[in-house]
XYZ file of C-alpha atoms in Angstrom:
753
model
C -7.384 6.092 54.742
C -6.781 8.507 51.828
C -7.941 8.285 48.844
C -6.294 7.954 45.983
C -5.840 11.079 44.144
C -6.139 10.613 41.054
C -7.279 13.030 37.151
C -8.041 13.022 34.180
C -6.477 13.433 30.915
C -7.367 13.992 27.269
C -5.101 11.633 24.632
C -5.761 12.199 21.483
C -9.532 12.819 22.079
C -10.679 9.809 24.793
C -10.185 10.382 28.810
C -7.501 8.885 29.742
C -7.428 8.628 34.471
C -4.270 9.189 35.304
C -2.593 6.396 38.283
C -1.274 7.100 41.025
C 2.006 6.769 42.161
C 2.138 5.546 45.695
C 0.996 1.598 44.937
C 5.105 1.493 43.137
C 6.382 3.712 45.445
C 5.430 1.979 47.514
C 6.234 -0.493 46.293
C 9.933 0.028 45.339
C 10.515 0.440 48.850
C 9.556 -2.595 50.243
C 11.187 -4.245 48.147
C 14.655 -2.231 48.724
C 14.401 -2.868 52.279
C 14.271 -6.974 51.780
C 16.871 -6.627 49.278
C 18.290 -4.660 52.028
C 17.587 -7.441 54.656
C 19.512 -10.310 53.070
C 21.769 -8.747 52.504
C 22.454 -8.384 56.821
C 21.470 -11.531 56.846
C 21.446 -12.993 60.717
C 22.247 -9.546 62.075
C 18.308 -9.038 62.018
C 17.389 -12.610 61.689
C 16.268 -12.169 57.948
C 15.059 -15.964 57.885
C 12.112 -15.292 60.013
C 11.262 -11.566 58.931
C 12.386 -11.441 55.294
C 10.465 -13.910 54.609
C 7.374 -11.468 55.631
C 9.098 -9.141 53.421
C 8.923 -10.608 50.630
C 5.617 -11.788 50.489
C 4.710 -7.747 51.219
C 6.279 -6.591 48.611
C 4.400 -9.229 45.960
C 1.313 -7.441 47.946
C 2.076 -4.580 46.605
C 3.181 -5.831 43.381
C -0.713 -6.988 43.712
C -1.241 -3.339 44.341
C 0.002 -1.521 41.843
C -1.285 -3.398 38.950
C -4.353 -3.562 40.449
C -4.820 0.082 40.105
C -3.208 -0.359 36.559
C -6.202 -1.977 35.774
C -8.228 0.609 38.376
C -6.558 3.546 36.334
C -7.251 1.954 33.467
C -11.269 0.902 32.984
C -9.993 -2.670 31.659
C -9.869 -0.811 28.617
C -6.046 -2.571 27.886
C -6.142 -6.125 28.097
C -1.942 -6.655 28.630
C -2.306 -5.007 32.006
C -5.450 -6.813 33.036
C -3.469 -10.108 31.808
C -0.018 -9.275 33.753
C -2.015 -7.449 36.607
C -4.353 -11.786 36.709
C -0.387 -13.298 36.025
C 1.066 -11.039 39.082
C -2.095 -11.763 41.601
C -2.458 -15.955 40.598
C 1.254 -15.958 41.271
C 1.497 -13.859 44.597
C -1.721 -16.456 45.641
C 0.435 -19.343 45.377
C 3.665 -17.483 47.363
C 0.626 -17.131 50.606
C -1.117 -20.248 49.587
C 2.615 -21.531 50.242
C 3.299 -19.757 52.920
C 0.306 -20.282 55.216
C 0.535 -24.411 55.188
C 3.842 -24.687 55.812
C 3.482 -24.897 59.821
C 6.510 -25.185 60.502
C 7.940 -26.577 58.172
C 11.041 -24.948 56.309
C 9.808 -26.148 52.838
C 7.485 -28.019 51.831
C 7.373 -30.993 49.419
C 8.334 -30.614 45.848
C 4.397 -30.460 44.004
C 2.113 -28.677 46.302
C -1.329 -27.326 45.034
C 0.496 -23.441 45.365
C 1.945 -24.815 42.092
C -1.781 -24.826 40.867
C -0.881 -21.108 40.867
C 1.895 -20.593 39.666
C 1.698 -22.677 36.631
C -1.511 -20.316 35.888
C 1.027 -17.690 35.887
C 2.552 -18.750 32.357
C -0.899 -18.246 30.384
C -1.640 -15.674 31.602
C 1.562 -13.179 31.513
C 1.354 -16.029 26.893
C -1.457 -13.798 27.085
C -0.823 -9.837 28.453
C 1.808 -10.774 24.382
C -0.175 -13.106 22.425
C -2.126 -9.041 22.628
C 0.219 -7.285 22.450
C 0.991 -9.334 18.974
C -2.309 -8.755 17.547
C -0.838 -5.014 16.587
C 1.271 -7.026 14.110
C -0.972 -7.114 11.389
C 0.691 -8.827 9.037
C 3.395 -10.517 10.756
C 1.834 -12.472 13.902
C 3.046 -16.477 12.100
C 6.362 -15.502 11.632
C 6.974 -14.159 15.220
C 5.147 -17.308 16.727
C 7.364 -19.187 14.659
C 10.795 -17.538 16.550
C 9.196 -17.077 19.080
C 8.983 -21.223 18.924
C 12.423 -21.882 17.592
C 13.216 -19.443 20.649
C 11.941 -22.395 23.076
C 12.946 -25.226 21.518
C 16.400 -24.029 22.039
C 16.247 -22.995 25.258
C 14.584 -26.218 25.583
C 17.246 -28.023 24.360
C 19.602 -26.334 26.517
C 18.136 -26.794 29.643
C 17.647 -30.349 29.572
C 21.350 -30.723 29.185
C 22.242 -28.623 32.021
C 19.031 -30.200 34.319
C 20.115 -33.989 33.048
C 21.370 -34.936 36.864
C 17.973 -34.355 38.327
C 16.920 -36.174 35.538
C 19.132 -38.883 36.092
C 18.749 -38.801 39.722
C 15.338 -38.381 40.075
C 14.460 -35.726 42.386
C 11.825 -33.949 43.642
C 10.737 -36.021 46.021
C 11.363 -39.444 44.528
C 8.405 -39.113 42.294
C 8.245 -39.145 37.770
C 5.148 -35.425 38.327
C 7.998 -33.930 41.207
C 10.942 -34.349 39.045
C 8.380 -32.303 35.607
C 6.663 -29.959 38.105
C 10.505 -28.776 38.581
C 11.421 -29.350 35.483
C 9.003 -27.686 33.739
C 9.648 -24.373 35.392
C 12.664 -23.190 34.362
C 11.100 -24.459 30.285
C 8.093 -22.137 30.647
C 10.365 -19.243 31.638
C 13.041 -19.558 28.642
C 8.971 -19.703 26.497
C 8.344 -16.559 27.936
C 11.603 -15.042 27.466
C 12.194 -15.696 23.608
C 8.618 -13.939 23.318
C 9.430 -11.322 24.206
C 12.524 -11.799 22.268
C 10.534 -11.937 19.550
C 8.628 -8.792 20.152
C 11.890 -6.755 20.595
C 13.053 -8.046 17.489
C 9.347 -7.485 15.426
C 11.430 -3.702 15.323
C 7.579 -2.151 15.017
C 6.039 -3.123 18.429
C 7.495 -0.934 21.579
C 6.331 -3.622 24.709
C 6.431 0.358 26.422
C 8.272 2.647 28.749
C 9.617 -0.271 30.396
C 10.226 -3.581 28.270
C 13.334 -3.506 30.159
C 11.066 -4.403 33.246
C 10.353 -7.203 32.009
C 12.676 -8.454 30.409
C 14.671 -8.627 33.803
C 11.824 -10.208 35.929
C 11.772 -12.797 33.349
C 14.802 -13.238 33.202
C 15.161 -13.652 37.383
C 12.381 -15.887 37.501
C 14.995 -18.139 35.167
C 17.421 -18.154 37.499
C 15.762 -18.922 39.926
C 14.141 -21.855 38.661
C 16.723 -22.461 37.506
C 19.051 -23.110 40.803
C 15.248 -24.078 43.188
C 15.318 -27.256 39.871
C 19.444 -28.090 40.206
C 19.554 -27.986 44.674
C 16.090 -29.437 45.000
C 17.121 -31.404 47.994
C 18.727 -28.440 49.885
C 16.280 -25.587 49.540
C 14.214 -24.481 52.154
C 11.822 -20.871 52.791
C 13.829 -17.710 52.715
C 17.005 -18.653 51.108
C 18.643 -16.278 48.203
C 16.761 -18.070 45.073
C 13.136 -16.757 46.843
C 14.549 -13.559 45.987
C 14.732 -13.949 42.309
C 10.708 -15.047 42.555
C 10.240 -12.252 44.630
C 11.929 -9.297 42.709
C 11.165 -10.726 38.830
C 7.817 -10.202 40.002
C 7.904 -7.045 41.589
C 9.637 -6.087 37.863
C 6.594 -7.690 36.082
C 4.577 -5.186 38.111
C 5.872 -1.258 37.310
C 5.774 -3.255 33.421
C 2.606 -3.870 34.311
C 1.795 -0.022 34.900
C 4.448 1.614 32.824
C 2.577 -0.312 29.956
C -0.996 0.939 31.508
C 0.392 4.307 31.575
C 2.043 4.875 28.696
C 0.185 1.474 26.321
C 1.543 0.003 23.685
C 1.410 1.004 20.107
C 3.271 0.898 17.027
C 6.629 3.085 16.719
C 8.362 3.266 14.093
C 11.817 3.199 16.614
C 14.921 1.215 15.779
C 15.335 0.048 19.765
C 15.288 -3.240 20.523
C 16.876 -6.636 19.212
C 18.083 -6.841 15.519
C 15.345 -9.156 13.687
C 18.208 -11.609 12.820
C 19.416 -11.998 16.383
C 17.098 -14.773 18.276
C 16.526 -16.714 15.790
C 20.463 -16.889 15.174
C 20.981 -17.297 18.559
C 18.579 -20.465 18.608
C 19.952 -22.171 15.706
C 23.492 -21.759 17.639
C 22.131 -22.811 20.501
C 21.082 -26.281 19.558
C 23.874 -26.669 16.871
C 26.634 -26.154 20.756
C 23.474 -29.565 22.199
C 24.243 -31.428 19.263
C 27.985 -30.796 19.365
C 28.390 -31.034 22.730
C 26.453 -34.456 22.740
C 28.940 -35.490 19.209
C 31.703 -35.531 22.564
C 30.101 -36.348 25.516
C 26.445 -38.587 27.306
C 23.693 -36.018 27.439
C 19.978 -36.583 27.997
C 18.543 -37.566 24.232
C 15.576 -35.708 25.055
C 18.045 -32.423 24.854
C 18.983 -34.513 21.181
C 16.261 -34.620 20.334
C 15.066 -31.163 20.946
C 17.849 -29.384 19.878
C 16.863 -31.447 16.365
C 13.353 -29.773 16.397
C 14.943 -26.486 16.819
C 16.959 -26.227 13.681
C 14.306 -28.166 11.727
C 11.823 -25.939 12.633
C 14.528 -22.919 11.907
C 14.895 -24.139 8.415
C 11.138 -24.577 8.014
C 10.281 -20.778 6.366
C 12.982 -21.521 4.157
C 10.740 -23.985 2.427
C 8.475 -21.290 1.802
C 10.595 -18.765 1.550
C 10.740 -18.438 -2.503
C 7.263 -19.361 -2.832
C 5.914 -16.356 -0.542
C 8.950 -14.169 -2.046
C 6.759 -14.978 -5.620
C 3.523 -14.102 -4.594
C 4.801 -10.901 -3.290
C 6.188 -10.119 -5.942
C 3.890 -10.751 -8.307
C 0.800 -9.746 -6.204
C 0.379 -6.013 -5.875
C -0.896 -5.318 -1.875
C -3.460 -2.702 -1.121
C -6.226 -4.816 -3.387
C -3.961 -8.733 -3.660
C -4.496 -8.699 -6.972
C -2.246 -9.617 -10.046
C 0.198 -6.664 -11.050
C 1.830 -6.491 -13.970
C 4.425 -8.694 -13.288
C 2.032 -11.525 -11.704
C -0.070 -10.137 -15.491
C 3.024 -11.110 -18.045
C 3.090 -14.335 -15.583
C -0.379 -15.582 -15.918
C -0.516 -14.018 -19.559
C 1.774 -16.700 -20.336
C 0.557 -19.088 -22.444
C -2.492 -18.123 -23.583
C -1.767 -15.613 -25.997
C -2.366 -17.825 -28.984
C -2.568 -17.377 -32.886
C -5.389 -19.577 -32.785
C -6.972 -19.129 -30.626
C -8.594 -15.155 -29.535
C -8.668 -13.325 -26.364
C -8.807 -9.674 -25.367
C -6.083 -7.512 -22.619
C -8.642 -3.976 -21.194
C -6.874 -1.714 -19.801
C -9.038 0.101 -17.000
C -7.764 4.355 -16.036
C -9.977 5.666 -13.588
C -11.029 8.687 -14.063
C -9.783 11.895 -11.591
C -8.463 9.669 -9.657
C -6.177 12.095 -8.593
C -8.541 14.670 -7.019
C -9.353 12.055 -4.577
C -6.836 11.811 -2.939
C -6.060 15.203 -3.241
C -9.432 16.172 -1.569
C -9.434 12.977 0.734
C -6.048 11.756 1.251
C -4.581 8.084 0.163
C -6.795 7.176 2.717
C -9.858 7.612 1.309
C -8.465 6.824 -2.388
C -7.164 3.422 -0.995
C -9.998 2.438 0.098
C -11.637 3.641 -2.708
C -9.662 1.306 -5.238
C -10.718 -1.744 -3.723
C -14.275 -1.347 -3.856
C -14.132 -0.669 -7.119
C -11.000 -3.528 -7.554
C -13.724 -6.343 -5.995
C -17.054 -4.311 -8.345
C -15.170 -5.070 -11.267
C -14.312 -8.773 -10.011
C -17.886 -9.637 -9.604
C -18.581 -8.290 -13.488
C -15.706 -10.688 -13.991
C -16.125 -15.047 -15.602
C -13.363 -16.721 -12.676
C -11.298 -17.151 -15.660
C -11.209 -13.755 -16.630
C -7.168 -12.401 -15.103
C -8.153 -9.253 -13.060
C -4.744 -6.715 -12.548
C -3.767 -4.006 -10.708
C -1.063 -2.747 -12.790
C -0.232 0.190 -10.098
C -2.093 3.701 -9.438
C -5.186 3.391 -10.703
C -4.935 1.018 -13.140
C -6.828 -2.033 -13.972
C -6.111 -4.984 -16.860
C -8.799 -7.627 -17.402
C -7.591 -10.566 -20.234
C -10.676 -12.066 -21.928
C -9.756 -15.475 -22.665
C -11.368 -16.958 -25.717
C -13.275 -13.480 -26.116
C -15.135 -13.034 -29.898
C -14.192 -9.169 -29.926
C -18.262 -8.095 -29.152
C -18.303 -9.901 -26.657
C -14.851 -7.709 -25.349
C -16.980 -4.754 -26.066
C -19.836 -6.765 -24.206
C -17.371 -6.977 -21.662
C -16.039 -3.850 -21.465
C -19.704 -2.104 -21.113
C -20.229 -4.456 -18.309
C -17.642 -2.765 -16.335
C -18.702 1.237 -17.050
C -21.399 -0.464 -15.674
C -20.246 -0.602 -12.131
C -19.173 2.316 -11.340
C -22.430 3.390 -12.469
C -23.589 3.517 -8.733
C -21.500 5.850 -6.168
C -19.695 4.291 -4.310
C -19.580 5.105 -0.154
C -15.857 5.153 1.493
C -17.103 6.490 5.257
C -19.390 9.650 5.378
C -18.483 10.181 1.686
C -20.450 8.770 -1.312
C -17.320 8.785 -4.585
C -18.935 8.925 -7.865
C -16.147 7.837 -10.262
C -16.199 7.057 -14.019
C -13.473 3.557 -16.173
C -12.018 4.599 -19.384
C -11.014 1.518 -21.142
C -8.802 0.655 -24.019
C -9.088 -3.258 -25.909
C -6.456 -4.786 -28.075
C -7.281 -8.166 -29.528
C -5.508 -10.838 -29.720
C -4.487 -12.594 -32.162
C -5.990 -9.418 -34.700
C -3.340 -7.286 -32.219
C -0.511 -9.666 -31.785
C 0.445 -12.157 -29.360
C 3.388 -10.936 -28.005
C 2.461 -9.187 -24.531
C 4.419 -6.091 -24.481
C 3.560 -5.212 -27.798
C -0.422 -6.739 -26.602
C -0.500 -4.481 -23.510
C 1.178 -1.974 -25.396
C -1.301 -1.429 -28.090
C -3.810 -2.010 -24.998
C -2.071 1.189 -23.569
C -2.836 3.134 -25.904
C -6.144 2.357 -26.818
C -6.745 3.107 -23.088
C -5.176 6.428 -23.887
C -7.765 7.142 -26.677
C -11.178 5.844 -24.491
C -10.137 8.616 -22.571
C -9.152 11.188 -24.443
C -12.152 10.945 -26.569
C -14.282 11.086 -23.207
C -16.476 7.376 -24.984
C -15.191 5.132 -22.254
C -13.988 2.613 -24.425
C -12.222 2.367 -27.100
C -10.461 -0.710 -29.612
C -7.301 -0.792 -30.884
C -6.794 -0.304 -34.166
C -3.770 0.852 -36.757
C -4.785 4.575 -36.753
C -4.260 4.997 -33.258
C -0.745 4.407 -33.186
C 1.467 7.203 -33.554
C 4.072 7.991 -36.341
C 6.980 7.924 -33.245
C 5.579 5.201 -31.627
C 5.585 2.862 -34.327
C 8.978 3.772 -35.539
C 10.990 3.041 -32.117
C 8.762 0.103 -32.182
C 9.705 -1.530 -35.746
C 13.683 -0.468 -34.639
C 14.107 -2.420 -30.967
C 11.749 -5.358 -33.192
C 14.160 -4.888 -36.013
C 16.887 -5.712 -34.178
C 15.638 -8.954 -32.165
C 15.317 -10.011 -35.177
C 18.251 -9.717 -36.205
C 19.365 -11.257 -33.439
C 16.608 -13.787 -34.004
C 17.259 -13.875 -37.774
C 13.965 -13.547 -38.965
C 14.727 -13.223 -42.615
C 14.389 -15.418 -44.832
C 14.918 -14.639 -48.443
C 13.165 -14.876 -52.100
C 15.127 -15.336 -55.083
C 13.215 -13.286 -58.967
C 14.674 -15.082 -61.904
C 16.312 -12.610 -64.153
C 16.223 -14.328 -68.257
C 18.355 -13.639 -71.016
C 16.301 -12.329 -73.071
C 18.388 -13.539 -76.190
C 18.106 -17.809 -75.235
C 15.827 -17.726 -73.214
C 18.141 -19.261 -70.672
C 18.198 -18.147 -67.081
C 21.914 -17.602 -66.129
C 20.600 -16.015 -62.692
C 18.992 -14.685 -59.239
C 18.310 -11.567 -57.445
C 18.505 -11.967 -54.217
C 15.502 -10.534 -52.065
C 15.275 -10.240 -48.411
C 11.741 -10.445 -46.383
C 10.421 -10.044 -43.248
C 9.316 -13.400 -40.980
C 6.985 -11.006 -38.713
C 6.657 -12.950 -35.379
C 3.362 -10.812 -35.563
C 1.913 -8.692 -39.170
C 3.808 -11.737 -40.965
C 6.151 -11.027 -44.102
C 6.745 -8.108 -44.479
C 8.442 -6.130 -47.519
C 11.674 -4.363 -48.468
C 10.547 -1.801 -47.728
C 8.840 -1.509 -44.939
C 12.025 -1.885 -43.111
C 15.264 -1.399 -44.776
C 14.845 2.266 -44.479
C 14.507 2.343 -40.854
C 17.914 -0.327 -40.573
C 19.801 1.992 -42.682
C 19.358 5.623 -41.111
C 19.767 2.578 -37.586
C 22.814 1.506 -39.015
C 21.981 -1.196 -38.710
C 22.783 -2.019 -42.379
C 25.533 -3.650 -42.139
C 24.962 -6.076 -40.549
C 21.325 -6.691 -41.396
C 24.229 -7.476 -45.074
C 26.283 -9.537 -43.599
C 22.757 -12.156 -42.907
C 21.442 -12.003 -46.302
C 25.645 -12.801 -47.778
C 25.950 -15.327 -45.102
C 22.060 -16.159 -46.511
C 22.649 -16.411 -50.138
C 26.192 -17.760 -51.175
C 24.884 -20.822 -48.785
C 22.259 -21.019 -50.972
C 23.858 -20.091 -54.286
C 26.564 -23.524 -52.889
C 23.332 -25.925 -52.758
C 22.773 -25.177 -56.010
C 26.261 -25.061 -57.683
C 27.095 -28.408 -55.729
C 23.022 -29.965 -57.426
C 24.992 -28.444 -61.197
C 22.703 -25.560 -61.872
C 25.135 -22.837 -63.269
C 23.328 -19.686 -62.095
C 24.798 -16.230 -59.711
C 22.927 -14.622 -56.882
C 22.896 -10.417 -56.994
C 22.575 -10.023 -53.592
C 21.588 -6.173 -52.140
C 24.567 -4.210 -50.509
C 24.081 -0.510 -49.383
C 26.303 2.644 -49.362
C 26.779 2.230 -45.472
C 28.864 -1.153 -46.269
C 31.250 -0.393 -48.734
C 33.765 -0.338 -46.258
C 37.922 -1.469 -46.474
C 36.595 -4.974 -44.705
C 33.828 -5.953 -47.256
C 36.659 -7.486 -49.752
C 38.130 -10.673 -46.916
C 34.571 -10.768 -45.615
C 33.474 -11.651 -48.769
C 36.442 -14.086 -49.865
C 35.942 -16.049 -46.621
C 32.493 -16.388 -46.937
C 33.278 -17.721 -50.193
C 36.283 -20.141 -49.069
C 34.201 -21.249 -46.463
C 31.009 -23.006 -48.597
C 33.776 -23.642 -51.520
C 31.905 -22.176 -54.011
C 33.609 -19.599 -57.305
C 33.776 -15.761 -57.576
C 31.490 -15.799 -60.670
C 28.520 -17.554 -58.760
C 27.977 -14.430 -56.633
C 27.007 -10.224 -58.090
C 27.415 -7.411 -56.069
C 24.187 -5.026 -57.018
C 25.597 -1.588 -56.188
C 22.275 1.912 -56.591
C 23.718 4.694 -58.440
C 23.009 7.197 -55.322
C 25.506 5.580 -53.241
C 28.417 4.848 -55.454
C 28.410 8.182 -56.613
C 28.705 9.783 -53.265
C 32.628 8.359 -53.253
C 33.312 7.164 -56.201
C 37.132 6.900 -55.956
C 36.664 4.971 -52.100
C 33.315 3.270 -54.313
C 35.815 2.409 -56.899
C 38.931 1.231 -55.281
C 36.743 -1.246 -52.858
C 34.756 -1.933 -56.042
C 38.317 -3.257 -58.401
C 39.258 -6.132 -55.575
C 35.965 -7.380 -55.784
C 36.033 -7.413 -59.132
C 39.660 -8.282 -59.559
C 38.402 -11.966 -57.524
C 35.919 -12.831 -60.058
C 33.052 -10.937 -57.823
C 30.352 -8.921 -60.469
C 28.890 -5.997 -59.985
C 26.212 -4.542 -60.576
C 24.902 -1.101 -60.658
C 21.608 -1.041 -59.840
C 18.270 2.066 -60.187
C 20.244 3.045 -63.242
C 19.470 6.138 -64.263
C 16.931 7.149 -61.269
C 19.532 10.180 -59.658
C 22.156 12.982 -60.300
C 25.638 11.362 -61.555
C 27.598 12.751 -64.842
C 28.175 9.879 -66.977
C 32.248 10.403 -67.162
C 31.298 8.222 -63.437
C 30.181 5.477 -65.056
C 33.719 5.769 -67.167
C 36.262 4.677 -64.312
C 33.593 2.337 -62.333
C 33.987 -1.127 -61.268
C 31.532 -2.636 -63.130
C 30.316 -5.447 -65.384
C 25.903 -4.393 -65.824
C 24.097 -2.013 -65.202
C 20.822 -2.447 -64.097
C 17.756 -0.233 -65.273
C 15.002 1.965 -62.280
C 11.041 0.417 -63.152
C 10.485 4.064 -63.910
C 11.994 3.281 -67.577
C 10.450 0.404 -67.903
C 7.550 1.199 -66.517
C 7.341 4.085 -68.985
C 8.019 2.843 -72.355
C 3.570 1.159 -73.159
C 2.461 4.568 -72.590
C 5.210 7.264 -73.479
C 7.696 6.742 -76.931
C 10.745 9.322 -75.334
C 10.554 7.045 -73.264
C 11.848 4.064 -74.916
C 13.879 5.740 -77.012
C 15.976 7.057 -73.554
C 15.598 2.465 -72.726
C 17.403 2.547 -75.728
C 20.237 5.043 -75.520
C 21.213 4.014 -72.117
C 21.438 0.094 -74.030
C 23.892 1.957 -76.206
C 25.605 3.979 -73.883
C 25.857 0.777 -71.560
C 27.774 -1.509 -74.683
C 29.940 0.613 -75.605
C 31.499 0.740 -71.998
C 30.420 -3.333 -71.523
C 28.425 -3.250 -69.346
C 25.372 -5.805 -70.313
C 22.013 -4.053 -69.198
C 19.132 -5.519 -67.008
C 15.395 -3.725 -67.077
C 13.418 -4.239 -63.877
C 10.401 -4.170 -63.988
C 8.807 -6.355 -67.157
C 5.383 -7.010 -65.586
C 4.254 -7.602 -70.210
C 4.484 -9.051 -73.225
C 4.312 -6.252 -74.571
C 7.254 -4.932 -72.638
C 9.328 -7.228 -73.497
C 9.172 -8.032 -77.165
C 10.402 -3.977 -77.116
C 13.303 -4.137 -75.155
C 14.220 -7.539 -77.015
C 13.906 -5.271 -79.943
C 16.388 -2.695 -78.641
C 18.783 -4.431 -77.470
C 18.129 -5.372 -73.495
C 20.624 -8.177 -73.006
C 18.350 -9.637 -69.624
C 14.895 -9.405 -67.977
C 13.204 -9.858 -64.785
C 9.570 -8.743 -63.551
C 6.495 -9.905 -62.624
C 5.505 -11.492 -66.985
C 8.360 -13.780 -65.730
C 8.103 -14.683 -61.873
C 7.424 -13.565 -58.744
C 9.694 -13.422 -55.992
C 10.724 -17.293 -54.951
C 10.688 -19.209 -51.579
C 14.242 -21.154 -52.433
C 12.817 -24.721 -52.934
C 10.643 -23.562 -55.515
C 13.570 -21.320 -58.086
C 15.314 -24.955 -59.769
C 10.513 -26.309 -60.715
C 10.628 -23.319 -61.788
C 12.889 -23.241 -63.690
C 12.632 -26.766 -65.103
C 9.552 -25.669 -65.900
C 9.905 -22.554 -67.607
C 12.641 -21.728 -68.836
C 16.173 -23.726 -70.725
C 19.189 -23.282 -67.974
C 22.470 -24.220 -68.543
C 23.584 -27.302 -66.697
C 27.065 -28.882 -65.298
C 28.478 -31.741 -63.318
C 29.635 -30.274 -60.372
C 31.969 -28.646 -59.229
C 35.051 -31.141 -58.006
C 35.120 -29.884 -54.347
């Protein structure tokens, strides 16, 4: 016999022996002859000749498989398992025919069934080897296949119910089981193939349709045999399904040997949800049919199991999604979201800790020179080295790219610095990636909690700033300092925090008494706003009011201050305390709606208008005197007093002072402070007091810090004074005790509401 032609080709650097097509052509020719003979029937006494022609077709299929195994040199396990499955099944058929001894068919169960049963695990092995190439999706794929197999089994149990009830299969229970088990195994193979096709990432070879066709033919033949087992004879049309099924599977094995199976980016195949939808629909249909007509209990049980198994992923899907969303895919460390999640509850004002941001130096050079695969491998090894330098309770995360983060729980500043140096030392030794030896270093920024804040985003930003300082100075690591913060960045951050403070009302009013000098009585207090910053503590107005004005937030802030001041004044009024509250307003608040807003507020708190005073700076009034005068006149007509704050600091004309509707002038503290050292300042203050009195205006001196200045102000005829000599701004709860303890105060009976 002529040797089978073969030649070798190089594929991807490996030698692959090309497979001769002669066995394939022979198998296809014999199979076609078998089908033609089957169609002709009795004309050529096919019942005799056709049986052995079918066996010849199967033996030719075995030759195709053996040729594929030999030519691929046992390098493809899919080919090995597939060839073994075809050979085992053919051996069973040969044994079956050789032992007929003149009978038309054996009893249902024979020794050939052993070979037939072996066919299925071997085919599953071929598919399992293929599944191993789909890293990360093996279990979902197996689960989908199992769901499909259970659904198919439930349908099959319902279809084969007549056999189950009549006890077919030679009248024995074992025979009945053997008859039924073949269609179930066929459907298991089909669902496994369907799962692979639904993966949309694995190509089963150029002839995957032949595999599906072969298994379908097997299933059809086994179902036909089960339904007509008592009438089956060798050589009938049922044999065609088995024979052509074996031939189709052999041709698929040959195709795999020629082209291999590989991960390919193709859309060929079934949509990912097709098999799952089909399986659950079939199970629901079985249960619905069972509600209308009697069906086998086994079918109902299998259908119920199908639905339960299909629902199983839903129980874990949310947890899986959370894990995927908070885990870095490359290093399996927490990502930025995971870090934020893990930090919640760990940042406490009483509990020390440190957040470290780590950035690899010159990592981009590695990616550019050696490729992203090497870069990824480097990141994995770096993360492993960092992990071994940390305690179990510490948090290590990868933020993205070459950036990592570490949170050290309960460590002091010195301990955090020691850990930073230890992390640097972990990269002292080169990292080996394949044949490359890579030397890298790291820049580390350190932010401490609670010193640098207990807000997650703020702490991360400060650690990031410190990391850039470390990188720019090439110092290895850097501990965050307020000097590191850029002015523009600090301004933007403060603005964002200020917006949050307005939403959460993080403000508090303190009140500074204004003492009437002629009687040493307190008739008024000035409301001064403080910002209770969640990180920086209580901030004075000078640290945020200019920014609020610049950002257009002053009207919103003034509304909060007005509401708080009126509410407190109302409480004091209810207690019989006849002091008024002065509230500072910026020029941006002098709008047409202001009188209505304030009057509504007074009405809501049932507070007399005389208990509220508005202080407006001179320069704000002079910006648009006519507009300001009109609005202030409406307020003053309603009984609300107006005070011109910081008088003497601007460049306004004294003529405007005559036209402005005001009740009080407040001398700027710069005049009052200068009185101790400059006699001219005292003369200027006296002139302003005389001018104000001539216009029927009271005068308030701000910034009175000593007794000498107070004596001089009394001599000059000043009406009221406030300053540290009397009291610093006080929380609302301390105002009444201070007034009671230090000055006489006018008390009245509470006004009936």
